[in-house]
Coordinates of C-alpha atoms in Angstrom, one line a residue:
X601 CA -1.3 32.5 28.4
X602 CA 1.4 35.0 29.3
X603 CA 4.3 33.0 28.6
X604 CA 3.1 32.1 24.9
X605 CA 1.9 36.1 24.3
X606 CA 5.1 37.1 25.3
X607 CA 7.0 34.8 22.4
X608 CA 4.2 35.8 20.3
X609 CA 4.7 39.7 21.0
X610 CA 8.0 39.3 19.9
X611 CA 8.7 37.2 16.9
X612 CA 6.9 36.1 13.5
X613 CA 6.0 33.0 12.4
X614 CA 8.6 30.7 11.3
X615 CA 11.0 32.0 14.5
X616 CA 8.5 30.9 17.0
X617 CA 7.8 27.3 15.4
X618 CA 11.3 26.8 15.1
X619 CA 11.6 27.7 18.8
X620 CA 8.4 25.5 19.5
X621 CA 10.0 22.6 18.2
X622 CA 13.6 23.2 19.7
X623 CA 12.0 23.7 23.1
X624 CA 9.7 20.2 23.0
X625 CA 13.0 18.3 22.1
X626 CA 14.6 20.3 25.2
X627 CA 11.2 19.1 27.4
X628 CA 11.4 15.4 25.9
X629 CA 15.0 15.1 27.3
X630 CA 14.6 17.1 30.6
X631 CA 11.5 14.7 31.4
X632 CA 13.8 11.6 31.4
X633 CA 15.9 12.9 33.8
X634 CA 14.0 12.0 36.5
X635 CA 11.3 9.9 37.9
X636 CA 11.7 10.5 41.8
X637 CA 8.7 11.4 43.9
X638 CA 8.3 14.7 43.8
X639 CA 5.8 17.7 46.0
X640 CA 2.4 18.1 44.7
X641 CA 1.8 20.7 42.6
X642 CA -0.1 21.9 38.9
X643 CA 0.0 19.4 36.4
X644 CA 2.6 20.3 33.7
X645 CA 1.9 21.2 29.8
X646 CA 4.4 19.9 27.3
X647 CA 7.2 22.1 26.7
X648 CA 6.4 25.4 28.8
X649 CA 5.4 23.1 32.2
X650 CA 3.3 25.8 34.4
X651 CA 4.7 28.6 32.9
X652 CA 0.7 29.7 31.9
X653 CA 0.4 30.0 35.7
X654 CA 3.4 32.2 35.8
X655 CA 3.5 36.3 35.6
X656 CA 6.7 36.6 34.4
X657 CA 7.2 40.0 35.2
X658 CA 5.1 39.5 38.8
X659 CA 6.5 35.9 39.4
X660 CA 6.2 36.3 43.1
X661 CA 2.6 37.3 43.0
X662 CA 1.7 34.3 41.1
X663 CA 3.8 31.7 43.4
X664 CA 2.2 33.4 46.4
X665 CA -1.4 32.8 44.6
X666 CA -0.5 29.2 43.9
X667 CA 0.9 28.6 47.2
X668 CA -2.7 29.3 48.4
X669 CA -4.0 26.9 46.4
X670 CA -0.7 23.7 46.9
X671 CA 0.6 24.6 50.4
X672 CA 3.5 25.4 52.2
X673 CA 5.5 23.0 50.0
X674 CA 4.8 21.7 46.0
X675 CA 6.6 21.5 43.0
X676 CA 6.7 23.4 39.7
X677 CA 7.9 23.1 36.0
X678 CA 9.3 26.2 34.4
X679 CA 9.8 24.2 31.1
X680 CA 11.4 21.1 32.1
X681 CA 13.2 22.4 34.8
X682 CA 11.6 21.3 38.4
X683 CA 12.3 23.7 41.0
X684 CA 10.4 22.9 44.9
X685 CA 8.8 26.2 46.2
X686 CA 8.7 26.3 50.3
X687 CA 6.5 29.0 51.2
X688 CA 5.4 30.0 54.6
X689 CA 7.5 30.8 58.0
X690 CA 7.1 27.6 59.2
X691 CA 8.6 25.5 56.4
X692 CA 10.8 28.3 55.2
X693 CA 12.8 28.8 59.0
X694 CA 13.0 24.1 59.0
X695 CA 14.8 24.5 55.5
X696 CA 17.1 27.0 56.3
X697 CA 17.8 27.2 60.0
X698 CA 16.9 24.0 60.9
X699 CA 17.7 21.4 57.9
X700 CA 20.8 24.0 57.4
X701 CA 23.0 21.5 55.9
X702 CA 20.4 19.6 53.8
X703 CA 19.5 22.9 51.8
X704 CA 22.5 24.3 51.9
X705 CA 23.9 24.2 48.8
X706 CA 23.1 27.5 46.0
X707 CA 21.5 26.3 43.0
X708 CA 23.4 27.1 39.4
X709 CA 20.9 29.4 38.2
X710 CA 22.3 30.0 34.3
X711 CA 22.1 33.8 33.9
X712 CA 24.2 34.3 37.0
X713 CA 26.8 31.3 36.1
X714 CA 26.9 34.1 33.1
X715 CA 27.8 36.8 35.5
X716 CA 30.3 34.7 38.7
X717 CA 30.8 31.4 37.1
X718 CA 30.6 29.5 40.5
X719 CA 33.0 32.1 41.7
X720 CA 33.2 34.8 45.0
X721 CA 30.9 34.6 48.2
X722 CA 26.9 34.0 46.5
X723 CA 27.2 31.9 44.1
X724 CA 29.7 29.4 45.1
X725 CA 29.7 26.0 47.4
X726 CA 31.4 23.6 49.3
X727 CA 34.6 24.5 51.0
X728 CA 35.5 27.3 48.9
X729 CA 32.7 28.7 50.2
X730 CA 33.2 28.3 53.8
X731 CA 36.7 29.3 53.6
X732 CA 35.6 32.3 51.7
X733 CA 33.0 33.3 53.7
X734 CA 34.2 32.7 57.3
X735 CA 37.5 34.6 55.6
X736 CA 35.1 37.7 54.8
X737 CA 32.9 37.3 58.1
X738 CA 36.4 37.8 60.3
X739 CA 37.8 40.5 57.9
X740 CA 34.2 42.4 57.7
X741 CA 34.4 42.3 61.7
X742 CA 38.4 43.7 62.0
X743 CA 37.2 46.9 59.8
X744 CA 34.2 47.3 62.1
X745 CA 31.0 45.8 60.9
X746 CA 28.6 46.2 63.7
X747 CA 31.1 48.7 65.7
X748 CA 32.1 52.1 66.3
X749 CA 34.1 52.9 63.3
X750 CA 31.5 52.1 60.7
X751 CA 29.5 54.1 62.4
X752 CA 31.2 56.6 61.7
X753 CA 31.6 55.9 58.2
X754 CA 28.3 55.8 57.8
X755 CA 28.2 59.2 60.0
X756 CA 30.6 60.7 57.5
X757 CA 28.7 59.6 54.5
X758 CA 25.4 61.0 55.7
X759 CA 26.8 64.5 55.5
X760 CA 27.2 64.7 51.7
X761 CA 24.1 63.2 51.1
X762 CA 22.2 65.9 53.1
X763 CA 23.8 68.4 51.4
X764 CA 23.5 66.8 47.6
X765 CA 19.7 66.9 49.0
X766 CA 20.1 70.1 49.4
X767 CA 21.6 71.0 46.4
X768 CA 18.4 70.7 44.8
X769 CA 17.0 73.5 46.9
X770 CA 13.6 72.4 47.5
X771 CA 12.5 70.9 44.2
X772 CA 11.2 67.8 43.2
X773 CA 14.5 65.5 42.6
X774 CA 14.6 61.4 42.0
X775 CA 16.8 60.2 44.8
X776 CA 17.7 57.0 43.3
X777 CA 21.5 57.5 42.2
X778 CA 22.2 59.4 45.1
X779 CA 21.1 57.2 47.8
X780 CA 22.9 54.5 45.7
X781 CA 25.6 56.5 45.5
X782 CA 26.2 57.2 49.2
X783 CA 25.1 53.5 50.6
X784 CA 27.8 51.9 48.2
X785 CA 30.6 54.4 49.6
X786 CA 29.8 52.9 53.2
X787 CA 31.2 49.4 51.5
X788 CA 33.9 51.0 49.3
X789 CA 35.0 52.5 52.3
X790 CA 35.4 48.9 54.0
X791 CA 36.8 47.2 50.3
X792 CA 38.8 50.3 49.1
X793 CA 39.5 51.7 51.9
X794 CA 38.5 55.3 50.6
X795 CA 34.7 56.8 49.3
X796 CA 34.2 58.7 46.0
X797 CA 32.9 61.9 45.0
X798 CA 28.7 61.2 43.7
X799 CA 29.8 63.3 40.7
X800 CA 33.3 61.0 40.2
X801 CA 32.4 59.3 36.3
X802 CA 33.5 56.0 37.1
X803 CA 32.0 56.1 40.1
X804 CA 29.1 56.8 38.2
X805 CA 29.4 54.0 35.7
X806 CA 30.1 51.6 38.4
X807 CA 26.5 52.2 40.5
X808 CA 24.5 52.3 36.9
X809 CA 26.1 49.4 36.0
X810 CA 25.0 47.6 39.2
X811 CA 21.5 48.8 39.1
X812 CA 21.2 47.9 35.2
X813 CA 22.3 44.4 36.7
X814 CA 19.7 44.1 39.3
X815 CA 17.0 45.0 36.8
X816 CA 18.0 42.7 34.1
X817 CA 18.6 39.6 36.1
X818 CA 14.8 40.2 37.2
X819 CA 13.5 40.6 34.0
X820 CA 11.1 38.1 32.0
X821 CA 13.8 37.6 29.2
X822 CA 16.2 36.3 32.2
X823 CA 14.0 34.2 33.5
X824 CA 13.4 32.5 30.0
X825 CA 17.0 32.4 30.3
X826 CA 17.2 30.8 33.3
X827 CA 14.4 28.0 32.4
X828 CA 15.6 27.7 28.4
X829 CA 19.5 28.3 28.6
X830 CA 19.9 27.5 24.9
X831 CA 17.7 30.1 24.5
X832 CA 20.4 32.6 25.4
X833 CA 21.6 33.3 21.7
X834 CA 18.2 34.4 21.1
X835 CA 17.2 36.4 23.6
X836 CA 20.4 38.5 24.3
X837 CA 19.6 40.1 27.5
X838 CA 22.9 37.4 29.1
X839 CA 25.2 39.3 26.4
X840 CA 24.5 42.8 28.3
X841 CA 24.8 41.0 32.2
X842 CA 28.3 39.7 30.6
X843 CA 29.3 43.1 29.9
X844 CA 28.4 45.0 32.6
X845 CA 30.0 42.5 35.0
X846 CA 33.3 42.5 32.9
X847 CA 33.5 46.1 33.1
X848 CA 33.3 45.8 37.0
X849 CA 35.8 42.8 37.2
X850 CA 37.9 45.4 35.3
X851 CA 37.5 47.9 37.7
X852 CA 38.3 45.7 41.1
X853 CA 41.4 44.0 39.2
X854 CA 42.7 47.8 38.4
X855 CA 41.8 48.5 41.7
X856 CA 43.6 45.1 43.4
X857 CA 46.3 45.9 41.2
X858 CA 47.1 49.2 42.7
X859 CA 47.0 47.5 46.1
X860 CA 49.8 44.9 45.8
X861 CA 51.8 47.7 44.6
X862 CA 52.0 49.4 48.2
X863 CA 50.8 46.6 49.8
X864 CA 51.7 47.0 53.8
X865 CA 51.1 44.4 56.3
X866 CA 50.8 47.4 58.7
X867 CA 48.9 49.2 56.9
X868 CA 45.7 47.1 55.8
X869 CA 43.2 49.9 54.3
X870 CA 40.4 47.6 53.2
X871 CA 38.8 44.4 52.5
X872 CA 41.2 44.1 48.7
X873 CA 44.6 44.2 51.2
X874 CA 43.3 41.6 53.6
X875 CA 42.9 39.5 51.1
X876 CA 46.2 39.8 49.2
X877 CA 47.7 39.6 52.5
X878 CA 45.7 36.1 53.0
X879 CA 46.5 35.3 49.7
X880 CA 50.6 35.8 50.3
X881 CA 49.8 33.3 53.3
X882 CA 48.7 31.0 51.1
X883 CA 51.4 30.8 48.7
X884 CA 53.1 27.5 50.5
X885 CA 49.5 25.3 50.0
X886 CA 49.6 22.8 46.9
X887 CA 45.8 24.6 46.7
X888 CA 43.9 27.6 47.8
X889 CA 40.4 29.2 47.1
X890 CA 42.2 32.6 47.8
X891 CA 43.1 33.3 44.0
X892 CA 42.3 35.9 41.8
X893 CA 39.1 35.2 40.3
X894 CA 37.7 34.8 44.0
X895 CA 39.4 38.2 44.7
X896 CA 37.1 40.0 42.4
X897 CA 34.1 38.0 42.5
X898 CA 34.5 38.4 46.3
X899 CA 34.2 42.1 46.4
X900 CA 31.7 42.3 43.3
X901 CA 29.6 40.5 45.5
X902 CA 30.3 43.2 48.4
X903 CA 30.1 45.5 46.2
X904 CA 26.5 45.0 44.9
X905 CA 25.0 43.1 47.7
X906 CA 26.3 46.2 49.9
X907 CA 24.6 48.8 47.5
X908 CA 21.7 47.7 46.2
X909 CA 19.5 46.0 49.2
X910 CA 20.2 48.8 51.8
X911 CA 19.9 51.8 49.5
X912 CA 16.4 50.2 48.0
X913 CA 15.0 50.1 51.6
X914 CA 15.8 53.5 51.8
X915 CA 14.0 54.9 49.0
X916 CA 10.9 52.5 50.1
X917 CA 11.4 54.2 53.3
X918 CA 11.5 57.6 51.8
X919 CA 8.4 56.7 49.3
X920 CA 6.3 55.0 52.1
X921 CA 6.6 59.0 54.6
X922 CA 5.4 60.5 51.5
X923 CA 2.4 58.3 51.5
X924 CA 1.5 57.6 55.5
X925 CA 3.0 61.2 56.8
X926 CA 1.3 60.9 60.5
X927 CA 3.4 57.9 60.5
X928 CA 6.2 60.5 59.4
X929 CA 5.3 63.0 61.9
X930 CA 5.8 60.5 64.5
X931 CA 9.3 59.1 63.7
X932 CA 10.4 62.9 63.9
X933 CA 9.1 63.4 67.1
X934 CA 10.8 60.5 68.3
X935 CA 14.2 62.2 66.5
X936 CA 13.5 65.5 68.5
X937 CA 12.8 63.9 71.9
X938 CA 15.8 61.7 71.8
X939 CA 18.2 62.8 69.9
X940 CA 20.1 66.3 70.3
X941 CA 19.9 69.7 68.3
X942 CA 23.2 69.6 66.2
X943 CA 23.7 66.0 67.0
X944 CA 23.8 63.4 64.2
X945 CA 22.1 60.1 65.3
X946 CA 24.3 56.7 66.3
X947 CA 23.6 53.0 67.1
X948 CA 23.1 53.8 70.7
X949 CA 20.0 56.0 70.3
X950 CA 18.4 53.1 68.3
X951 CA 17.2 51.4 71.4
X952 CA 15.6 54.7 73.0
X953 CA 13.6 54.7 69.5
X954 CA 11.6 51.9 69.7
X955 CA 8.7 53.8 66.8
X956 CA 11.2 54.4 64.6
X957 CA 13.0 50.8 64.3
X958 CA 9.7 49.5 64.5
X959 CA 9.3 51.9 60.8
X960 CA 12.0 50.7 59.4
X961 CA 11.9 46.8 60.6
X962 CA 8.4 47.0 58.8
X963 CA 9.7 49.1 55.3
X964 CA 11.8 46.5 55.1
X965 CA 9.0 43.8 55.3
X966 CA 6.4 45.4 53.5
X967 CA 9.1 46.3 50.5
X968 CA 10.1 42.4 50.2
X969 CA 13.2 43.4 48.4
X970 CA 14.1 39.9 47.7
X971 CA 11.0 38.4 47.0
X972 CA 12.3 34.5 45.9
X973 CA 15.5 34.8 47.8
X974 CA 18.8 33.6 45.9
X975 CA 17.3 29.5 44.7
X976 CA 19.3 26.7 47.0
X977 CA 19.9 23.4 45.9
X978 CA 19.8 20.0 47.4
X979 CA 23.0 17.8 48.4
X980 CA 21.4 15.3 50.4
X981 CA 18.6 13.1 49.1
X982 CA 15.7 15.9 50.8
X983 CA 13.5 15.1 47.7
X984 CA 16.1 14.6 44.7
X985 CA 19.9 15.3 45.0
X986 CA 20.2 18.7 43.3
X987 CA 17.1 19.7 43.5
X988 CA 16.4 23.4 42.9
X989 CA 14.9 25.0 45.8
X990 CA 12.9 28.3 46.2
X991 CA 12.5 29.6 49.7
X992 CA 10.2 32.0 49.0
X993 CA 10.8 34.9 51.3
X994 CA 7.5 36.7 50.5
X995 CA 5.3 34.2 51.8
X996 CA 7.3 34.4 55.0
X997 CA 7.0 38.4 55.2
X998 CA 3.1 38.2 54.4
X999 CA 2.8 35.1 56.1
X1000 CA -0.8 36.2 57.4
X1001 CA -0.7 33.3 60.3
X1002 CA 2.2 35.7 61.7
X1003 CA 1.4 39.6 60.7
X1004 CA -1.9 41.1 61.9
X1005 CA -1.9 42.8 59.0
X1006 CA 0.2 41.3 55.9
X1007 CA -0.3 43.7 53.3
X1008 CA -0.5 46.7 55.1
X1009 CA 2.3 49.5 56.1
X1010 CA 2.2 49.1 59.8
X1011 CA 4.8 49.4 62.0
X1012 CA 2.6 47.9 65.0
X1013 CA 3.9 44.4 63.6
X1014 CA 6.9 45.3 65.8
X1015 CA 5.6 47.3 68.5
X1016 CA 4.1 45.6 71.8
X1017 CA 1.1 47.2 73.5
X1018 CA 3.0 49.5 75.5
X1019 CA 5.2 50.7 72.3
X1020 CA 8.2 48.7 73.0
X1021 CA 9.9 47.2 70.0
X1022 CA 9.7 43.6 69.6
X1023 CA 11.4 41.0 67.5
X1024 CA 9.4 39.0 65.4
X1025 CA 10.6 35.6 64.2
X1026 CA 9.2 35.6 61.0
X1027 CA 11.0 38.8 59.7
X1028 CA 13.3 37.4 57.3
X1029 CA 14.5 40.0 54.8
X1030 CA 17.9 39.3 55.2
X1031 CA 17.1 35.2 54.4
X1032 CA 18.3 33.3 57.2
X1033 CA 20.6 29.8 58.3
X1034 CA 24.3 29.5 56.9
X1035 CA 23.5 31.4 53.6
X1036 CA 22.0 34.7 55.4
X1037 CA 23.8 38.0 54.2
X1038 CA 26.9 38.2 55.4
X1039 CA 26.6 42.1 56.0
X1040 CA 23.2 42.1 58.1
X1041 CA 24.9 43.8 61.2
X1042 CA 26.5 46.7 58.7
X1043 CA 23.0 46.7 56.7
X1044 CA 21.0 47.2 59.9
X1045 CA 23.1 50.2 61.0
X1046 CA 22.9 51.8 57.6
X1047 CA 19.3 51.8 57.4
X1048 CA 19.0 53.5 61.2
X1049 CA 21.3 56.3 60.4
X1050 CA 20.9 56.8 57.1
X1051 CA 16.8 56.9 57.8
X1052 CA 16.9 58.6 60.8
X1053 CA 19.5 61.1 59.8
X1054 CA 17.7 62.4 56.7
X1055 CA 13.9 62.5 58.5
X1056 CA 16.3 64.9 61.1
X1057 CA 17.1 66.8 58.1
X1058 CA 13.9 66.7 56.0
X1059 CA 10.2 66.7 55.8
X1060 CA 9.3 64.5 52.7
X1061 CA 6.4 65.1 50.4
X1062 CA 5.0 64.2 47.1
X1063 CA 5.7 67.0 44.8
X1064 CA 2.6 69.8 44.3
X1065 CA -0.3 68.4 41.9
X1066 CA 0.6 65.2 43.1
X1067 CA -1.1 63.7 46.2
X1068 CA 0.1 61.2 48.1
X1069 CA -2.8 58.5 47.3
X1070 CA -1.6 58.8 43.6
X1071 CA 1.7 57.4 44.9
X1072 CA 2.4 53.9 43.9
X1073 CA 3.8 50.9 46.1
X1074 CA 3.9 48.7 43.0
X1075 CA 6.9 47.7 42.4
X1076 CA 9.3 48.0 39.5
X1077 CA 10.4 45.0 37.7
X1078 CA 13.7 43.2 38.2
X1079 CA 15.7 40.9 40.3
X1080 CA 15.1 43.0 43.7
X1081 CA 11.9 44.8 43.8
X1082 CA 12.4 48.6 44.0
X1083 CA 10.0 50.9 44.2
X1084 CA 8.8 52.6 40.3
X1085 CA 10.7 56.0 39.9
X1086 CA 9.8 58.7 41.9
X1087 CA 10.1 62.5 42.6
X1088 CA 10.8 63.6 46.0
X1089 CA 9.9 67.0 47.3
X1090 CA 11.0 68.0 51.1
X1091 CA 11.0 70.9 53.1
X1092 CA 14.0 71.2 55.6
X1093 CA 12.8 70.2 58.7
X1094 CA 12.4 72.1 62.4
X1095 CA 15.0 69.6 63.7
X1096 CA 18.1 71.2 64.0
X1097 CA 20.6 68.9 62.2
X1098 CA 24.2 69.6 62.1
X1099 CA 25.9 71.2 59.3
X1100 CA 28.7 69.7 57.1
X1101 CA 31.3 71.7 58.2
X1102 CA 30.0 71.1 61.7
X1103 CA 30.9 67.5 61.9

């Protein structure tokens, strides 16, 4: 069983009976806790529940194998935790659109109660999370989310990361940091109010620190973590997610710091000033949620959730031209018949380019970034109050009673028959209900004109002695699933693109 040859990969004798023994004691209590009727699902083994049905490293492969088996809706045990998987459109879209307030609460999932302690806009409940969302909703729409002027942030940051392609003048390069790198200036543009260099070191430290995160909180050792909190000590991974969001806490609080100092009521730069003006509202209340650990768990969540989604769909996007390139070849022709020599692209042209949405509505589906979504809990008696709830996004994005063809790259999903793009109710990447990502709109124009700008700009290839059927659409492992490490190898492309100095 994979749970038990993982323990038994990594420790000797006397450590794993002592951990044996600690973890039936742990089972023996959690089974007392409750006897309400629960889901069907695989009978439980003492101590490790149906972890031997689990991939720890794959865990939404094995849930979507299991829902075959159990349906749209069952229960599971990792250890003596019970968690209620929904998988499917159908039961998936009732939960979260429909039964909004029923599962609307997020589940305390222990190795991020490590990282935001209930704290900021993911992670937290109740009315200091409505007020802190509908706060950052309102402020996210005053500095242009879904407007003009981001798109011309995004415009702006597009430039540099041409040319930092271009820097590597036509040899294989891995494109990870920089795409990171420019995405997550787009959002410290809106929190900051200014971008940094790609090159800048604590800019550096900050983007490595959030993809470290990503990939830890995925990682079999977090999910034992996760399942066996007292396990923590042991396993040590929590100690390094601790540190790493510390370091970044220390950063925004520097950086919130520096704010109050020239604070200016007329001249509100960024997300950080909006809020210490809200928070100077707020002064006269006997209680706010507008404090200062909110402040920076606030724009840590903006911070990551506006880096690491949108940059990992454009490296899938990226990976996936290398591999299908008449699908390439078409997107460009669709940049060179709509949109002008010298011109960058914007928003507008989107909806002359049905082909090319249709590409990157179906990158984003066939990537499954966030393959078990962020867990929910229960607040109402649904099943059992607090209840731990998975909707479990990749069943909804291979749903194969709504794709033609689930577990192929095909941007015909969102195409009709005479090329037109269509919406498709079942694309869910972004979850959906009252806890959908805040910054879809912003997210969705990234991904156009970041996409569509560098396949103006570049013709993508594997590098030579490397063809494209040896390229890999297995994932990497971690909390969002990005694609393994890759080379990229272009030639500039016949499209005349503007130049930097141009713009």
């Amino acid at each position: 069983m994979a749970f038990i040859a993982y323990f038994l990969a990594r420790a000797d004798v006397l450590v794993y009976f002592s951990i044996f023994i600690a973890l039936f004691i742990y089972w023996i209590n959690g089974t007392k806790k409750s006897t309400a009727k629960m889901p069907p699902g695989p009978m439980p083994l003492p101590v490790i529940g149906n972890l031997n049905l689990l991939d720890l490293e794959k865990p939404h492969e094995s849930l979507m194998q299991l829902s075959e088996k159990y349906g749209e809706i069952f229960t599971l045990h990792f250890g003596p935790k019970k968690m209620v998987i929904l998988a499917g459109y159908k039961i998936v879209k009732e939960a979260l659109v429909t039964r909004a307030e029923d599962f609307g609460e997020r589940a305390v999932s222990p190795i991020f109660e490590v990282a935001f302690k209930g704290h900021g806009l993911i992670f937290s409940n109740g009315e200091q999370w409505k007020s802190l969302r509908r706060f950052t909703l309102s402020t996210l729409r005053d500095f242009g989310m879904g407007k003009k002027s981001v798109e011309a942030r995004i415009q702006d940051e597009l430039m540099p990361l041409i040319e930092s392609f271009k820097s590597h003048n036509g040899k294989p390069f891995n494109n990870h940091l920089l795409i990171n790198s420019a995405v997550s200036n787009v959002i410290c543009s809106i929190i900051y109010g200014k971008r940094f260099e790609y090159d800048d070191p604590t800019f550096e430290k900050l983007i490595k620190m959030l993809d470290d995160n990503a990939k830890l909180t995925g990682t079999p050792k977090a999910l034992l973590y996760n399942f066996y909190p007292f396990l923590g000590s042991l396993l040590g991974l929590h100690k390094k997610v601790k540190q790493n969001n510390e370091d970044l806490r220390s950063f925004i609080s520097q950086c919130s710091t520096n704010r109050r100092l020239d604070l200016d009521a007329n001249d509100v730069t960024g997300y950080i000033d909006a809020y210490l003006l809200k928070q100077e509202q707020e002064t006269t209340k006997a209680h706010t949620y507008f404090n200062e650990v909110n402040l920076l768990g606030s724009v840590l969540d903006l911070f990551g959730a506006g880096t690491e989604t949108t940059s990992t769909t454009i490296r899938w996007g990226i990976l996936l031209m290398m591999k299908y390139p008449e699908i390439q070849r078409k997107v460009q022709e669709e940049i060179k018949t709509h949109i002008k020599p010298g011109q960058l692209p914007t928003v507008e042209d989107r909806k002359k380019m049905p082909y090319t949405d249709a590409v990157i509505h179906e990158t984003q589906r066939i990537g499954n970034i966030l393959p078990l979504n962020v867990s929910h809990s229960t607040p109402t008696d649904v099943y059992l109050r607090g209840t731990e709830v998975i909707p479990f996004l990749t069943s909804v994005l291979y749903d194969k009673t709504q794709w033609k063809t689930p577990y192929d790259f095909n941007p015909n999903h969102f195409l009709d028959e005479n090329g037109k793009f269509v919406r498709h109710d079942a694309f869910m990447p972004f979850s959906a209900g009252k806890r959908a990502c805040a910054g879809e709109a912003l997210a969705k124009m990234e991904l156009f004109l970041f996409f569509t700008g560098l396949l103006q700009a570049f013709t993508f290839y594997p590098p030579p002695g490397v063809s494209r059927e040896d390229l890999s659409l297995k994932p990497g492992i971690g909390f969002t699933l990005a694609p393994t490490l890759y080379m990229t190898y272009y030639k500039e492309s016949n499209i005349q693109c503007p130049h930097q100095e141009e713009h």
